[in-house]
PDB file of C-alpha atoms and ligand atoms in Angstrom:
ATOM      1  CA  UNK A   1       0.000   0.000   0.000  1.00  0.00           C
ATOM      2  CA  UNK A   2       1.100   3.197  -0.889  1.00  0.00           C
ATOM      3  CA  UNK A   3       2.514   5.814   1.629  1.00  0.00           C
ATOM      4  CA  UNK A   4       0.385   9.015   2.560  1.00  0.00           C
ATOM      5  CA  UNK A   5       1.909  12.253   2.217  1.00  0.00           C
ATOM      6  CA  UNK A   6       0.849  15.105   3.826  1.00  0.00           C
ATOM      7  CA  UNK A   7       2.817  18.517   2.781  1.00  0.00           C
ATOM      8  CA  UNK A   8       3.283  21.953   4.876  1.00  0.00           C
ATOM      9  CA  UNK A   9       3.858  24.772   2.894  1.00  0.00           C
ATOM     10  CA  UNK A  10       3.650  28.582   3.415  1.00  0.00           C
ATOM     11  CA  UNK A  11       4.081  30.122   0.183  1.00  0.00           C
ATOM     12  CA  UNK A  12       4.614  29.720  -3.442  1.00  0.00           C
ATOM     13  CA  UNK A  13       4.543  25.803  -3.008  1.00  0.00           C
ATOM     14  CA  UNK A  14       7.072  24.676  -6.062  1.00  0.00           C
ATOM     15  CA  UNK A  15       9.077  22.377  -3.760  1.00  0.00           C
ATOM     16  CA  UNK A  16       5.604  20.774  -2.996  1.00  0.00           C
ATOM     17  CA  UNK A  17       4.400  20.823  -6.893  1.00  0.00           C
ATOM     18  CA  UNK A  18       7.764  18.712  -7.289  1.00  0.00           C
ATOM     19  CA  UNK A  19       7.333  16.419  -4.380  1.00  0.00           C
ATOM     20  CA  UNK A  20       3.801  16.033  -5.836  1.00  0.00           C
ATOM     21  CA  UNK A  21       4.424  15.477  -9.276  1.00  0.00           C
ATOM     22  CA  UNK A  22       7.304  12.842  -8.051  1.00  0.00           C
ATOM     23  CA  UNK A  23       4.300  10.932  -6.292  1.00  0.00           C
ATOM     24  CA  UNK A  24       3.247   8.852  -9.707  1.00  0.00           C
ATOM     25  CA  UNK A  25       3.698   5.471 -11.297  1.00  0.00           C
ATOM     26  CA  UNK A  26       5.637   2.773  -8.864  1.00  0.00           C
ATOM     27  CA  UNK A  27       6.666   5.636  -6.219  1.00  0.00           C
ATOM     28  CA  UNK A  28       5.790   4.399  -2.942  1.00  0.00           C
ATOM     29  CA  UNK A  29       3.982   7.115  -2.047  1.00  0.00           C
ATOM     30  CA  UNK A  30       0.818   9.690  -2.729  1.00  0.00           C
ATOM     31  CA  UNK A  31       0.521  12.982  -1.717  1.00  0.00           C
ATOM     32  CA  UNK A  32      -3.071  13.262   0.327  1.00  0.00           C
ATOM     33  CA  UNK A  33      -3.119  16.731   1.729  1.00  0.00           C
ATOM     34  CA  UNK A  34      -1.798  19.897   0.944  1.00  0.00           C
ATOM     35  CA  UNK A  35      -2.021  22.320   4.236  1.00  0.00           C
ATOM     36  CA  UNK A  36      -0.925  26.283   4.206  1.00  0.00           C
ATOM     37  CA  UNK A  37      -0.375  28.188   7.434  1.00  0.00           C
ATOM     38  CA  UNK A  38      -1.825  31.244   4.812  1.00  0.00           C
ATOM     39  CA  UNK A  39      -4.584  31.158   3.230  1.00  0.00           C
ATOM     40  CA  UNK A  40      -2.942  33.175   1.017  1.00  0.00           C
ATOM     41  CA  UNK A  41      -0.157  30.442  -0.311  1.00  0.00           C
ATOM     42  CA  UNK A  42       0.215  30.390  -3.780  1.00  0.00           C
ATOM     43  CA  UNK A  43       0.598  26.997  -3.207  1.00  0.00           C
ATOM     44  CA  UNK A  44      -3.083  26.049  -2.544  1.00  0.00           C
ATOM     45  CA  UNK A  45      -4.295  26.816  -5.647  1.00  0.00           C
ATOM     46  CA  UNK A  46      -1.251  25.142  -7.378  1.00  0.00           C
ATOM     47  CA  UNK A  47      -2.179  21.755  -5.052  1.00  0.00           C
ATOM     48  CA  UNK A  48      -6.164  21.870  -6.220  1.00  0.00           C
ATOM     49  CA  UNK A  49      -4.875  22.091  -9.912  1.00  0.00           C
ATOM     50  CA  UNK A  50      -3.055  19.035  -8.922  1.00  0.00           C
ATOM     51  CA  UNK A  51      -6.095  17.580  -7.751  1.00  0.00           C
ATOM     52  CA  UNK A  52      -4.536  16.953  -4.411  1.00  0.00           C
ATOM     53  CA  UNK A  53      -6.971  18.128  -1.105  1.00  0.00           C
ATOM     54  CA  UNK A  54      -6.223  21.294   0.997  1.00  0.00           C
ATOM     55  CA  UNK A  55      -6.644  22.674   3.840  1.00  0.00           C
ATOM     56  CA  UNK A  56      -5.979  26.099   5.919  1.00  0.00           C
ATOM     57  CA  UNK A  57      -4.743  26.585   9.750  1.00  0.00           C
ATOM     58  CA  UNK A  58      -3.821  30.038  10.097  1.00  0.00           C
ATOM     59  CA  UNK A  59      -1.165  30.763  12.280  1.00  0.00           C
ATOM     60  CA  UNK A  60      -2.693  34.457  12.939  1.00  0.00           C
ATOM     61  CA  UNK A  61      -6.223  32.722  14.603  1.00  0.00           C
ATOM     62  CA  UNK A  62      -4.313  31.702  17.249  1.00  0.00           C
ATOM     63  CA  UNK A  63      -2.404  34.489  18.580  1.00  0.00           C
ATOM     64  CA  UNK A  64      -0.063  33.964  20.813  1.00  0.00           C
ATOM     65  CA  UNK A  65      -1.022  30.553  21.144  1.00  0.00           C
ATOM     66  CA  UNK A  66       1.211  28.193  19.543  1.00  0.00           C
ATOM     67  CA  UNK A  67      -0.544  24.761  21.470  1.00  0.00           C
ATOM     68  CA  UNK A  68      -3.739  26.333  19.907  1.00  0.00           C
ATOM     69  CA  UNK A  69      -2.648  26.221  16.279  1.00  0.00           C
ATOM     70  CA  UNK A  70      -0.560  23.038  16.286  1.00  0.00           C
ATOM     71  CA  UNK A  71      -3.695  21.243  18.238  1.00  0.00           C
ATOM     72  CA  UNK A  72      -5.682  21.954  15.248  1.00  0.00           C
ATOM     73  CA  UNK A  73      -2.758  21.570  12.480  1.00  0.00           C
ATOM     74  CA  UNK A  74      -2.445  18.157  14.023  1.00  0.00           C
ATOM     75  CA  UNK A  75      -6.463  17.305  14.262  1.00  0.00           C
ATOM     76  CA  UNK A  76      -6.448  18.575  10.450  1.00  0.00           C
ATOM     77  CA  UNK A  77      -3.301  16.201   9.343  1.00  0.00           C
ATOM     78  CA  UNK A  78      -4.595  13.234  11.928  1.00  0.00           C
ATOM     79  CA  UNK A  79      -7.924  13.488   9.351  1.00  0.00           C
ATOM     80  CA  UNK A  80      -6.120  12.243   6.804  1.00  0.00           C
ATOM     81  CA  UNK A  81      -3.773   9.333   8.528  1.00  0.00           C
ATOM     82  CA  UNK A  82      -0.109  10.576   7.063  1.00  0.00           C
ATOM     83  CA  UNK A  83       2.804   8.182   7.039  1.00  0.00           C
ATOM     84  CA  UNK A  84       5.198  11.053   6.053  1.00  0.00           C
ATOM     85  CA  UNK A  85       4.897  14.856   6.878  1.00  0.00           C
ATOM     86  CA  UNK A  86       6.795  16.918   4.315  1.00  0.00           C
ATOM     87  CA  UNK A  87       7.765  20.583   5.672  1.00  0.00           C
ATOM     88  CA  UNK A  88       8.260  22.424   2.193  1.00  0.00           C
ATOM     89  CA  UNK A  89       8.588  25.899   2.955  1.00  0.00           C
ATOM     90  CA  UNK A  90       6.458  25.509   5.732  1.00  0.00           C
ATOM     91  CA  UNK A  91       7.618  29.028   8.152  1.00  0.00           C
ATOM     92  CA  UNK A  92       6.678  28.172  11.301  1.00  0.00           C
ATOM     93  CA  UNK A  93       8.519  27.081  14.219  1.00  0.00           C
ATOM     94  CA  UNK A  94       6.944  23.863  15.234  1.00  0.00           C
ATOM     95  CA  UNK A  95       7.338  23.114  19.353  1.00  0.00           C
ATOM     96  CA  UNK A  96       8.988  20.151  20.442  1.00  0.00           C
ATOM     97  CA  UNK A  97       5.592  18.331  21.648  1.00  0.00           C
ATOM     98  CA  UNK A  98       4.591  18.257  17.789  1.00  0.00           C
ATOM     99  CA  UNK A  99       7.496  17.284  16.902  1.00  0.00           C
ATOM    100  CA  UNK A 100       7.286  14.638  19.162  1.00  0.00           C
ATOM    101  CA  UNK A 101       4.176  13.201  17.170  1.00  0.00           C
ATOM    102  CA  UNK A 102       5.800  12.962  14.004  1.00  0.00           C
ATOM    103  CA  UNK A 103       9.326  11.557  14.667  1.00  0.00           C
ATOM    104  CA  UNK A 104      10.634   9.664  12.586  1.00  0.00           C
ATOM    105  CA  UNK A 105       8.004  10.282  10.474  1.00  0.00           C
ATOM    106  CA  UNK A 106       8.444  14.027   8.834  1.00  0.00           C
ATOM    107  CA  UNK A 107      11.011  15.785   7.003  1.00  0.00           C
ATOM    108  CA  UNK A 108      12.372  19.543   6.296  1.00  0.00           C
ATOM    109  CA  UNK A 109      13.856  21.042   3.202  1.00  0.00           C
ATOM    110  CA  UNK A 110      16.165  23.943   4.474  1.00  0.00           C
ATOM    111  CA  UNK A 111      17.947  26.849   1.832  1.00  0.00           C
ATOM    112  CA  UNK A 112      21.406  26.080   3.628  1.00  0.00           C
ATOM    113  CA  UNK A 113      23.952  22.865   3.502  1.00  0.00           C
ATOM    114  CA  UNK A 114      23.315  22.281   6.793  1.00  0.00           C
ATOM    115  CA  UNK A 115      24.413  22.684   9.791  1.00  0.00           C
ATOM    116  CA  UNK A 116      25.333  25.903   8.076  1.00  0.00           C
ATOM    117  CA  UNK A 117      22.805  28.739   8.500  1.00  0.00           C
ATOM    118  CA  UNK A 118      20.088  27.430  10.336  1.00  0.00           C
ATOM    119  CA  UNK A 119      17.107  29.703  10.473  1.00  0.00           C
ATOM    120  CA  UNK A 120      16.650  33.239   7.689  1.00  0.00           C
ATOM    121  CA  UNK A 121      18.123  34.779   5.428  1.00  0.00           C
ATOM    122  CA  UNK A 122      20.152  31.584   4.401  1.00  0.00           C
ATOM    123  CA  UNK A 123      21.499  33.208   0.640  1.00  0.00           C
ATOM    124  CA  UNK A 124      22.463  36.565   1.931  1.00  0.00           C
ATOM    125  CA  UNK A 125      24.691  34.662   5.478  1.00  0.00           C
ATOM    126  CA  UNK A 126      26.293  32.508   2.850  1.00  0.00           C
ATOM    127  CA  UNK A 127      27.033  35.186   0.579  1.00  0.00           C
ATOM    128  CA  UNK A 128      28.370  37.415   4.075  1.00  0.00           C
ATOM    129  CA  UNK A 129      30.629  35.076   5.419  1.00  0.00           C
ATOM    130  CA  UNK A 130      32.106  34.648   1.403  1.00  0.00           C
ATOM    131  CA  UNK A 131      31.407  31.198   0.973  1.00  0.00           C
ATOM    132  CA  UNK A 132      32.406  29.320  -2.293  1.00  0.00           C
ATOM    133  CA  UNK A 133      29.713  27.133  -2.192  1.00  0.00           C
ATOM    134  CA  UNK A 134      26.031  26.495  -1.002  1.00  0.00           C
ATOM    135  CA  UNK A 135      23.271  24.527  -1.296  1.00  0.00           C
ATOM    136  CA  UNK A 136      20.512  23.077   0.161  1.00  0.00           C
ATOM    137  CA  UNK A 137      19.522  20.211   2.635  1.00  0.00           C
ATOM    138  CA  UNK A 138      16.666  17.823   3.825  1.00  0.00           C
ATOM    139  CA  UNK A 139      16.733  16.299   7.345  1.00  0.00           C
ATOM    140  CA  UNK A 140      14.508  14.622   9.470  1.00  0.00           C
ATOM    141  CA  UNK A 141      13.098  17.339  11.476  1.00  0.00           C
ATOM    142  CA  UNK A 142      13.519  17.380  15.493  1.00  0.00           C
ATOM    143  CA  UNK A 143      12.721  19.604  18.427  1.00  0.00           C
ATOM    144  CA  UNK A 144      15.850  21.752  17.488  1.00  0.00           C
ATOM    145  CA  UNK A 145      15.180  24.177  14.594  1.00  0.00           C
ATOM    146  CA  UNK A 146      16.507  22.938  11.211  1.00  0.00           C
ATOM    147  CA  UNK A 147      18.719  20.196  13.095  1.00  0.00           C
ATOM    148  CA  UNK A 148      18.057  16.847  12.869  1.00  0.00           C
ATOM    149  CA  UNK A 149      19.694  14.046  10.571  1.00  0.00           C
ATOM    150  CA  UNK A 150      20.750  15.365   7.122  1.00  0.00           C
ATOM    151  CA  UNK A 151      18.968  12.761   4.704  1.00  0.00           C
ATOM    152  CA  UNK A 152      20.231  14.719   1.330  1.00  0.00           C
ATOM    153  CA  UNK A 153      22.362  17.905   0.212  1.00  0.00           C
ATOM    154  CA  UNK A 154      23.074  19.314  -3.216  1.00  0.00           C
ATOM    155  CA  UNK A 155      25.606  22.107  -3.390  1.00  0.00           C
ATOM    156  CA  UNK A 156      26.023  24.997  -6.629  1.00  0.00           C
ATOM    157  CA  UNK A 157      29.254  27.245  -6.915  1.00  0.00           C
ATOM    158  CA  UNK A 158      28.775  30.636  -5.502  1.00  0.00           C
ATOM    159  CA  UNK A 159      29.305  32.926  -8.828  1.00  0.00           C
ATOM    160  CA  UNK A 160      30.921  36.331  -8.755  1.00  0.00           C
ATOM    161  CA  UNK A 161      27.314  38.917  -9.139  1.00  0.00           C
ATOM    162  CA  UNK A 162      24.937  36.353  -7.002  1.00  0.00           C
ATOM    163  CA  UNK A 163      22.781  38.149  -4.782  1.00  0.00           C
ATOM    164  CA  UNK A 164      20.444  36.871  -2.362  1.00  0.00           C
ATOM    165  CA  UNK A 165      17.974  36.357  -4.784  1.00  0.00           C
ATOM    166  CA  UNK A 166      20.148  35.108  -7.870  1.00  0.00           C
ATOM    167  CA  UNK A 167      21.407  32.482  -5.696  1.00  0.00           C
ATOM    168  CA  UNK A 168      17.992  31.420  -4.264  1.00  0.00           C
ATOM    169  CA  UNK A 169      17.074  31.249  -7.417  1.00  0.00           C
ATOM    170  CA  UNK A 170      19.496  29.030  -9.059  1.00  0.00           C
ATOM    171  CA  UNK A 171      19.601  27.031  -5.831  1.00  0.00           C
ATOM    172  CA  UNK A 172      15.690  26.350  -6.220  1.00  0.00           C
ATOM    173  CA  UNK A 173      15.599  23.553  -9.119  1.00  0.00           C
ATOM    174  CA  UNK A 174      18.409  21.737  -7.329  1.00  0.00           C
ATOM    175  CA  UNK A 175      16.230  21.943  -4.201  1.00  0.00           C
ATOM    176  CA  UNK A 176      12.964  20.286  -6.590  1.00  0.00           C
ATOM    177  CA  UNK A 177      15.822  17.822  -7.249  1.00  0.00           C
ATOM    178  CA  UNK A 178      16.836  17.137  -4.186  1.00  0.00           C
ATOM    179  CA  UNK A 179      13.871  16.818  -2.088  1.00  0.00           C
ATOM    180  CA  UNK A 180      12.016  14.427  -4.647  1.00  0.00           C
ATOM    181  CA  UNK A 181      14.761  12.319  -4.405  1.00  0.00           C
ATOM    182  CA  UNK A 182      15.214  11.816  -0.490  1.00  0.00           C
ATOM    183  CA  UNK A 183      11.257  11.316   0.046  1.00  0.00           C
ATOM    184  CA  UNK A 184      11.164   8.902  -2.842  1.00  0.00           C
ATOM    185  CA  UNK A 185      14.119   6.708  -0.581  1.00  0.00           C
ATOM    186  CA  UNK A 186      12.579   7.744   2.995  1.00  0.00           C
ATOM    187  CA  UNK A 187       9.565   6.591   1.493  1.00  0.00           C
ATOM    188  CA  UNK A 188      10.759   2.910   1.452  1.00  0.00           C
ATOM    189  CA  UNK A 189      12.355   3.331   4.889  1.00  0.00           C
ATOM    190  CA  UNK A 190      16.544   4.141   3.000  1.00  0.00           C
ATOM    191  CA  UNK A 191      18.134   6.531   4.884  1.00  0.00           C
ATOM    192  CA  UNK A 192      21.367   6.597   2.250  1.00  0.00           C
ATOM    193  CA  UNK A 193      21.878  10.228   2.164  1.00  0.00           C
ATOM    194  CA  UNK A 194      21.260  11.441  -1.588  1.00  0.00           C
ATOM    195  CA  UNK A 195      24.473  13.764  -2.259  1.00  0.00           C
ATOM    196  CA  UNK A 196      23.850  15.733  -5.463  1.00  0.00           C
ATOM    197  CA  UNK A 197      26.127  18.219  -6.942  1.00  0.00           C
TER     198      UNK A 197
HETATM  199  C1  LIG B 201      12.410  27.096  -0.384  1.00  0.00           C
HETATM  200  O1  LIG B 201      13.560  27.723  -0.877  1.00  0.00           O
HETATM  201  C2  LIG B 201      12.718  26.357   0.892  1.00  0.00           C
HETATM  202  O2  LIG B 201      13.997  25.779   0.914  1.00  0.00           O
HETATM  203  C3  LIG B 201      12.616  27.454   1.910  1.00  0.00           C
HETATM  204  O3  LIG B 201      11.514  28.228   1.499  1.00  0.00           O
HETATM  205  C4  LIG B 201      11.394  28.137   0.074  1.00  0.00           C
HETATM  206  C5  LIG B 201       9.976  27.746  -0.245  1.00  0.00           C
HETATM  207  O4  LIG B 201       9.718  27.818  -1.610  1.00  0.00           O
HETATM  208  N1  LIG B 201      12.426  26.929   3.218  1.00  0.00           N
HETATM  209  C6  LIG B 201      12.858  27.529   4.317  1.00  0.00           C
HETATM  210  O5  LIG B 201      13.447  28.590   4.311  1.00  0.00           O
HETATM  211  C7  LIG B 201      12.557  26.787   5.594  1.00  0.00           C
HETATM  212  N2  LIG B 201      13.233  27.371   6.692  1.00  0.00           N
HETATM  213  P1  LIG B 201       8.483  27.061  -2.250  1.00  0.00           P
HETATM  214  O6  LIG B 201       7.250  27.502  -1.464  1.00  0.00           O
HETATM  215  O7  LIG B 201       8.446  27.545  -3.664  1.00  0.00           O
HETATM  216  O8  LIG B 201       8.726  25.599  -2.125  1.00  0.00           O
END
């Protein structure tokens, strides 16, 4: 029986339109749900077209109540019985009791070769500190933010004129690459890192 796939996202969504579109043929998995912290997301509409359910827990209904929102973010995934929990540009700091419920069970993609730059602003610290290369990671997320076991990292030359955005931008297909990849082993329980470069 196929794995069920539930993806976080907060934006845009194209890491989850790759996961998704990965999902097919004899993959082991299926993508069931789609859930946005903003109802905003680009990504929501881009995950109907896909003809893969949604859903919306905003963040700003639960004001400073972080239990609140992640008691109804997990009622909302528990509805649809995930085996995997895919974080894909999903920008909010989970606590370490949700966490808890998905170990072993939910990865992260993270803008950074890890355990480089965890946290914002990933393009612009690499660029700072003058770094030849970066790159991006997936890891089986933890209580700690953006630390747990790196499952998969591809890497791109820093070029002379990258900015912030250039390099976020040429790191992005590598990161539709990358994460594809890892889920598609995690998936069948392989935890070989997938090194691409
Ligand atoms: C991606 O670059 C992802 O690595 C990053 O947000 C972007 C989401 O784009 N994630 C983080 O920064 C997590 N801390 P997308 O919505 O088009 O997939």
């Amino acid at each position: 029986m196929s794995k069920r796939v539930a993806i976080l996202i907060s934006g845009g969504g194209s890491n989850m339109v790759a996961l998704a579109n990965s999902m097919v043929g004899d993959h082991p998995a299926r993508p069931v749900l789609v859930i946005s912290n903003d109802p905003n997301a680009g990504g929501l509409a881009k995950a109907r077209d896909l003809g893969i359910e949604t859903a919306v827990v905003d963040h700003r209904e639960y004001p400073n109540d972080r239990n609140a929102f992640e008691e109804v973010l997990h009622a909302t995934l528990e509805a649809y019985t995930p085996d995997i929990v895919c974080l894909a540009g999903f920008m909010r700091i989970l606590t370490e009791g949700f966490t808890a419920k998905y170990e072993g069970r939910m990865l992260n993609i993270h803008p950074s070769l890890l355990p480089k730059y965890k946290g914002l602003h990933t393009h612009a610290r690499a660029l700072e500190a003058g770094d030849l290369e970066h790159g991006c990671s997936v890891h089986e997320v933890t209580a700690a933010l953006d630390d747990g076991p790196v499952l998969g990292q591809a890497r791109i030359a820093v070029e002379k004129g990258d900015t912030p955005e250039r390099l976020a931008a040429r790191l992005l297909p590598l990161e539709h690459a990358l994460y594809p990849a890892v889920l598609r082993r995690y998936a069948t329980m392989d935890r070989t890192p997938v090194l691409i470069s």
